[in-house]
Amino acid sequence: MKGGLTRNALEADPTFAAGFSAARERVANMQFRWVDEADPNRQCLLEIYAAVVRNARYNDFINH
């Protein structure tokens, strides 16, 4: 069992299945927007700017 439980094992776990189903529903109801920026440097700066301005909860740029 390299790397943890298999997909089948996780799907058989009622706790995981309920959480996964709730997450799928949440993502399905999200609205998405995007900006196309071809230049890699500008893209990086745009991502940092957007994360700071929007106070992005899961994009903290912490390096360990």
Short mmCIF file of C-alpha atoms in Angstrom, two decimals, residues 19-52:
data_model
loop_
_atom_site.label_atom_id
_atom_site.label_comp_id
_atom_site.label_asym_id
_atom_site.label_seq_id
_atom_site.Cartn_x
_atom_site.Cartn_y
_atom_site.Cartn_z
CA GLY A 19 -16.42 14.43 2.82
CA PHE A 20 -15.44 13.83 -0.80
CA SER A 21 -19.05 14.12 -1.95
CA ALA A 22 -19.48 17.41 -0.07
CA ALA A 23 -16.25 18.76 -1.59
CA ARG A 24 -17.33 17.75 -5.11
CA GLU A 25 -20.65 19.55 -4.66
CA ARG A 26 -18.90 22.65 -3.32
CA VAL A 27 -16.51 22.78 -6.29
CA ALA A 28 -19.33 22.14 -8.77
CA ASN A 29 -21.14 25.22 -7.43
CA MET A 30 -18.10 27.52 -7.61
CA GLN A 31 -17.80 30.33 -10.11
CA PHE A 32 -14.44 30.61 -11.84
CA ARG A 33 -12.70 33.54 -13.48
CA TRP A 34 -9.28 33.68 -15.06
CA VAL A 35 -6.85 36.01 -16.72
CA ASP A 36 -4.67 34.90 -19.60
CA GLU A 37 -1.08 36.13 -19.18
CA ALA A 38 1.45 34.52 -21.51
CA ASP A 39 4.61 36.10 -20.07
CA PRO A 40 5.87 33.86 -17.21
CA ASN A 41 7.29 36.76 -15.16
CA ARG A 42 4.13 38.82 -15.43
CA GLN A 43 2.07 35.71 -14.68
CA CYS A 44 4.04 35.16 -11.45
CA LEU A 45 3.63 38.78 -10.39
CA LEU A 46 -0.07 38.70 -11.23
CA GLU A 47 -0.56 35.58 -9.10
CA ILE A 48 1.20 37.18 -6.14
CA TYR A 49 -0.74 40.43 -6.56
CA ALA A 50 -4.08 38.61 -6.78
CA ALA A 51 -3.27 36.46 -3.73
CA VAL A 52 -2.37 39.53 -1.66
#
